[in-house]
Amino acid sequence: MDKLTKKRGKALAIDFAVSGAVNAVVEALLRKKIKQEWVHALVTPTALFWGLEYLQLKTRGQTLGQQVAGIKIDSADGGELTDKQILKRLAHRDSIMPLLWFRERRQDQGEQMPHDRFAHTVVRELKKQLCKHAKSGRG
């Protein structure tokens, strides 16, 4: 597994943890109003995970997990991510992509996995930023 793929996995794990924490709070509030268990098992976690990822990508350009892992999702043409690209990427990643990934699992896919190709996005590694002391020559 290449370095970028590991960073993608780390970012996804962090985003799942954040989403899980938010889901625990929201689910506790919704349980009083919504009694159907399937909503709490399927709809709420999916809607929260997609919503949090969409919101972070639109407002900050990265999710918290991507920021910690040092990666960023960009449009393949070099422009800003569009709403359509984000939604296509989310839907494809959580539906068809696991099957396609399994078929292509021996190939190096770090920069563009099947859901990235479908949404015309690319994941790139960010260069590590030097701290202020190192830039000024003090440390």
PDB file of C-alpha atoms in Angstrom:
ATOM      1  CA  MET A   1       0.000   0.000   0.000  1.00  0.00           C
ATOM      2  CA  ASP A   2       1.473   3.344  -0.981  1.00  0.00           C
ATOM      3  CA  LYS A   3       1.907   6.347   1.310  1.00  0.00           C
ATOM      4  CA  LEU A   4      -0.999   8.360  -0.133  1.00  0.00           C
ATOM      5  CA  THR A   5      -3.416   5.442   0.222  1.00  0.00           C
ATOM      6  CA  LYS A   6      -2.436   5.109   3.887  1.00  0.00           C
ATOM      7  CA  LYS A   7      -3.034   8.819   4.406  1.00  0.00           C
ATOM      8  CA  ARG A   8      -6.448   8.493   2.755  1.00  0.00           C
ATOM      9  CA  GLY A   9      -7.297   5.653   5.154  1.00  0.00           C
ATOM     10  CA  LYS A  10      -6.156   7.702   8.143  1.00  0.00           C
ATOM     11  CA  ALA A  11      -8.264  10.668   7.019  1.00  0.00           C
ATOM     12  CA  LEU A  12     -11.341   8.476   6.540  1.00  0.00           C
ATOM     13  CA  ALA A  13     -10.894   6.881   9.977  1.00  0.00           C
ATOM     14  CA  ILE A  14     -10.700  10.309  11.624  1.00  0.00           C
ATOM     15  CA  ASP A  15     -13.755  11.518   9.708  1.00  0.00           C
ATOM     16  CA  PHE A  16     -15.679   8.387  10.764  1.00  0.00           C
ATOM     17  CA  ALA A  17     -14.759   9.015  14.414  1.00  0.00           C
ATOM     18  CA  VAL A  18     -15.908  12.644  14.243  1.00  0.00           C
ATOM     19  CA  SER A  19     -19.106  11.653  12.478  1.00  0.00           C
ATOM     20  CA  GLY A  20     -19.721   8.884  15.025  1.00  0.00           C
ATOM     21  CA  ALA A  21     -19.432  11.329  17.906  1.00  0.00           C
ATOM     22  CA  VAL A  22     -21.837  13.775  16.248  1.00  0.00           C
ATOM     23  CA  ASN A  23     -24.169  10.875  15.412  1.00  0.00           C
ATOM     24  CA  ALA A  24     -24.300   9.782  19.063  1.00  0.00           C
ATOM     25  CA  VAL A  25     -25.506  13.222  20.123  1.00  0.00           C
ATOM     26  CA  VAL A  26     -27.970  13.673  17.258  1.00  0.00           C
ATOM     27  CA  GLU A  27     -29.356  10.151  17.607  1.00  0.00           C
ATOM     28  CA  ALA A  28     -30.040  10.689  21.312  1.00  0.00           C
ATOM     29  CA  LEU A  29     -32.036  13.805  20.426  1.00  0.00           C
ATOM     30  CA  LEU A  30     -33.907  12.124  17.554  1.00  0.00           C
ATOM     31  CA  ARG A  31     -34.826   8.933  19.450  1.00  0.00           C
ATOM     32  CA  LYS A  32     -37.542  10.820  21.312  1.00  0.00           C
ATOM     33  CA  LYS A  33     -39.178  11.931  18.052  1.00  0.00           C
ATOM     34  CA  ILE A  34     -38.417   9.084  15.624  1.00  0.00           C
ATOM     35  CA  LYS A  35     -39.202   5.556  16.799  1.00  0.00           C
ATOM     36  CA  GLN A  36     -38.215   3.576  13.660  1.00  0.00           C
ATOM     37  CA  GLU A  37     -34.916   1.801  14.382  1.00  0.00           C
ATOM     38  CA  TRP A  38     -33.918   1.600  10.704  1.00  0.00           C
ATOM     39  CA  VAL A  39     -33.740   5.401  10.581  1.00  0.00           C
ATOM     40  CA  HIS A  40     -31.198   5.428  13.422  1.00  0.00           C
ATOM     41  CA  ALA A  41     -29.240   2.529  11.920  1.00  0.00           C
ATOM     42  CA  LEU A  42     -29.102   3.676   8.296  1.00  0.00           C
ATOM     43  CA  VAL A  43     -30.427   7.144   7.513  1.00  0.00           C
ATOM     44  CA  THR A  44     -29.048   9.246  10.364  1.00  0.00           C
ATOM     45  CA  PRO A  45     -25.407   8.037  10.230  1.00  0.00           C
ATOM     46  CA  THR A  46     -25.253   8.270   6.431  1.00  0.00           C
ATOM     47  CA  ALA A  47     -26.883  11.688   6.278  1.00  0.00           C
ATOM     48  CA  LEU A  48     -24.591  13.035   9.018  1.00  0.00           C
ATOM     49  CA  PHE A  49     -21.412  11.606   7.487  1.00  0.00           C
ATOM     50  CA  TRP A  50     -22.247  12.939   4.022  1.00  0.00           C
ATOM     51  CA  GLY A  51     -23.475  16.252   5.415  1.00  0.00           C
ATOM     52  CA  LEU A  52     -20.377  16.826   7.542  1.00  0.00           C
ATOM     53  CA  GLU A  53     -18.056  15.912   4.676  1.00  0.00           C
ATOM     54  CA  TYR A  54     -19.945  18.079   2.187  1.00  0.00           C
ATOM     55  CA  LEU A  55     -20.019  21.042   4.558  1.00  0.00           C
ATOM     56  CA  GLN A  56     -16.310  20.818   5.379  1.00  0.00           C
ATOM     57  CA  LEU A  57     -15.282  20.428   1.726  1.00  0.00           C
ATOM     58  CA  LYS A  58     -17.405  23.418   0.670  1.00  0.00           C
ATOM     59  CA  THR A  59     -16.376  25.735   3.491  1.00  0.00           C
ATOM     60  CA  ARG A  60     -12.756  24.746   4.215  1.00  0.00           C
ATOM     61  CA  GLY A  61     -11.729  22.661   1.218  1.00  0.00           C
ATOM     62  CA  GLN A  62     -10.752  19.737   3.480  1.00  0.00           C
ATOM     63  CA  THR A  63     -12.326  17.555   6.108  1.00  0.00           C
ATOM     64  CA  LEU A  64     -10.767  17.422   9.557  1.00  0.00           C
ATOM     65  CA  GLY A  65      -9.341  13.990   8.765  1.00  0.00           C
ATOM     66  CA  GLN A  66      -7.802  15.205   5.509  1.00  0.00           C
ATOM     67  CA  GLN A  67      -6.267  18.159   7.314  1.00  0.00           C
ATOM     68  CA  VAL A  68      -4.679  15.910   9.966  1.00  0.00           C
ATOM     69  CA  ALA A  69      -3.482  13.402   7.337  1.00  0.00           C
ATOM     70  CA  GLY A  70      -2.028  16.156   5.151  1.00  0.00           C
ATOM     71  CA  ILE A  71      -4.075  15.526   2.013  1.00  0.00           C
ATOM     72  CA  LYS A  72      -6.520  17.559  -0.067  1.00  0.00           C
ATOM     73  CA  ILE A  73      -9.125  16.732  -2.699  1.00  0.00           C
ATOM     74  CA  ASP A  74      -8.994  18.885  -5.807  1.00  0.00           C
ATOM     75  CA  SER A  75     -10.862  18.956  -9.052  1.00  0.00           C
ATOM     76  CA  ALA A  76      -8.964  17.049 -11.761  1.00  0.00           C
ATOM     77  CA  ASP A  77      -9.014  20.199 -13.915  1.00  0.00           C
ATOM     78  CA  GLY A  78      -7.301  22.191 -11.148  1.00  0.00           C
ATOM     79  CA  GLY A  79     -10.329  24.288 -10.174  1.00  0.00           C
ATOM     80  CA  GLU A  80     -12.444  24.348  -7.043  1.00  0.00           C
ATOM     81  CA  LEU A  81     -14.600  21.345  -6.195  1.00  0.00           C
ATOM     82  CA  THR A  82     -18.172  21.778  -7.398  1.00  0.00           C
ATOM     83  CA  ASP A  83     -21.286  20.672  -5.529  1.00  0.00           C
ATOM     84  CA  LYS A  84     -21.882  18.046  -8.207  1.00  0.00           C
ATOM     85  CA  GLN A  85     -18.344  16.642  -7.865  1.00  0.00           C
ATOM     86  CA  ILE A  86     -18.636  16.355  -4.097  1.00  0.00           C
ATOM     87  CA  LEU A  87     -22.022  14.628  -4.243  1.00  0.00           C
ATOM     88  CA  LYS A  88     -20.954  12.283  -7.074  1.00  0.00           C
ATOM     89  CA  ARG A  89     -17.824  11.376  -5.139  1.00  0.00           C
ATOM     90  CA  LEU A  90     -19.753  10.663  -1.921  1.00  0.00           C
ATOM     91  CA  ALA A  91     -22.464   8.594  -3.603  1.00  0.00           C
ATOM     92  CA  HIS A  92     -20.027   6.567  -5.703  1.00  0.00           C
ATOM     93  CA  ARG A  93     -17.611   5.998  -2.797  1.00  0.00           C
ATOM     94  CA  ASP A  94     -20.345   4.625  -0.543  1.00  0.00           C
ATOM     95  CA  SER A  95     -22.088   2.458  -3.165  1.00  0.00           C
ATOM     96  CA  ILE A  96     -20.225   1.113  -6.215  1.00  0.00           C
ATOM     97  CA  MET A  97     -16.621   1.971  -5.361  1.00  0.00           C
ATOM     98  CA  PRO A  98     -15.906  -0.944  -2.968  1.00  0.00           C
ATOM     99  CA  LEU A  99     -16.680  -3.435  -5.746  1.00  0.00           C
ATOM    100  CA  LEU A 100     -14.517  -1.589  -8.267  1.00  0.00           C
ATOM    101  CA  TRP A 101     -11.718  -1.169  -5.747  1.00  0.00           C
ATOM    102  CA  PHE A 102     -11.746  -4.889  -4.976  1.00  0.00           C
ATOM    103  CA  ARG A 103     -11.414  -5.671  -8.678  1.00  0.00           C
ATOM    104  CA  GLU A 104      -8.488  -3.222  -9.044  1.00  0.00           C
ATOM    105  CA  ARG A 105      -6.955  -3.707  -5.576  1.00  0.00           C
ATOM    106  CA  ARG A 106      -3.513  -4.751  -6.822  1.00  0.00           C
ATOM    107  CA  GLN A 107      -3.070  -1.514  -8.753  1.00  0.00           C
ATOM    108  CA  ASP A 108      -1.573   1.602  -7.175  1.00  0.00           C
ATOM    109  CA  GLN A 109      -4.597   3.896  -6.763  1.00  0.00           C
ATOM    110  CA  GLY A 110      -3.406   6.441  -4.212  1.00  0.00           C
ATOM    111  CA  GLU A 111      -4.113   9.590  -6.191  1.00  0.00           C
ATOM    112  CA  GLN A 112      -7.260   8.487  -8.037  1.00  0.00           C
ATOM    113  CA  MET A 113      -9.474   5.702  -6.788  1.00  0.00           C
ATOM    114  CA  PRO A 114     -12.613   4.685  -8.711  1.00  0.00           C
ATOM    115  CA  HIS A 115     -14.809   7.300  -7.000  1.00  0.00           C
ATOM    116  CA  ASP A 116     -12.245   9.999  -7.814  1.00  0.00           C
ATOM    117  CA  ARG A 117     -12.227   9.038 -11.495  1.00  0.00           C
ATOM    118  CA  PHE A 118     -16.048   9.058 -11.528  1.00  0.00           C
ATOM    119  CA  ALA A 119     -16.231  12.541  -9.943  1.00  0.00           C
ATOM    120  CA  HIS A 120     -13.175  13.912 -11.812  1.00  0.00           C
ATOM    121  CA  THR A 121     -11.277  14.606  -8.610  1.00  0.00           C
ATOM    122  CA  VAL A 122      -7.743  13.907  -7.478  1.00  0.00           C
ATOM    123  CA  VAL A 123      -6.266  13.555  -3.996  1.00  0.00           C
ATOM    124  CA  ARG A 124      -2.903  15.144  -3.443  1.00  0.00           C
ATOM    125  CA  GLU A 125      -0.468  15.222  -0.590  1.00  0.00           C
ATOM    126  CA  LEU A 126       0.151  18.603   0.982  1.00  0.00           C
ATOM    127  CA  LYS A 127       3.673  19.722   1.634  1.00  0.00           C
ATOM    128  CA  LYS A 128       4.490  19.947   5.303  1.00  0.00           C
ATOM    129  CA  GLN A 129       4.606  23.521   6.492  1.00  0.00           C
ATOM    130  CA  LEU A 130       7.550  24.623   8.549  1.00  0.00           C
ATOM    131  CA  CYS A 131       6.784  26.170  11.896  1.00  0.00           C
ATOM    132  CA  LYS A 132       7.314  29.919  12.307  1.00  0.00           C
ATOM    133  CA  HIS A 133      10.550  29.399  14.270  1.00  0.00           C
ATOM    134  CA  ALA A 134      12.088  27.288  11.519  1.00  0.00           C
ATOM    135  CA  LYS A 135      11.146  29.870   8.876  1.00  0.00           C
ATOM    136  CA  SER A 136      12.688  32.700  10.855  1.00  0.00           C
ATOM    137  CA  GLY A 137      15.865  30.759  11.556  1.00  0.00           C
ATOM    138  CA  ARG A 138      15.288  30.453  15.330  1.00  0.00           C
ATOM    139  CA  GLY A 139      14.630  26.767  15.616  1.00  0.00           C
TER     140      GLY A 139
END
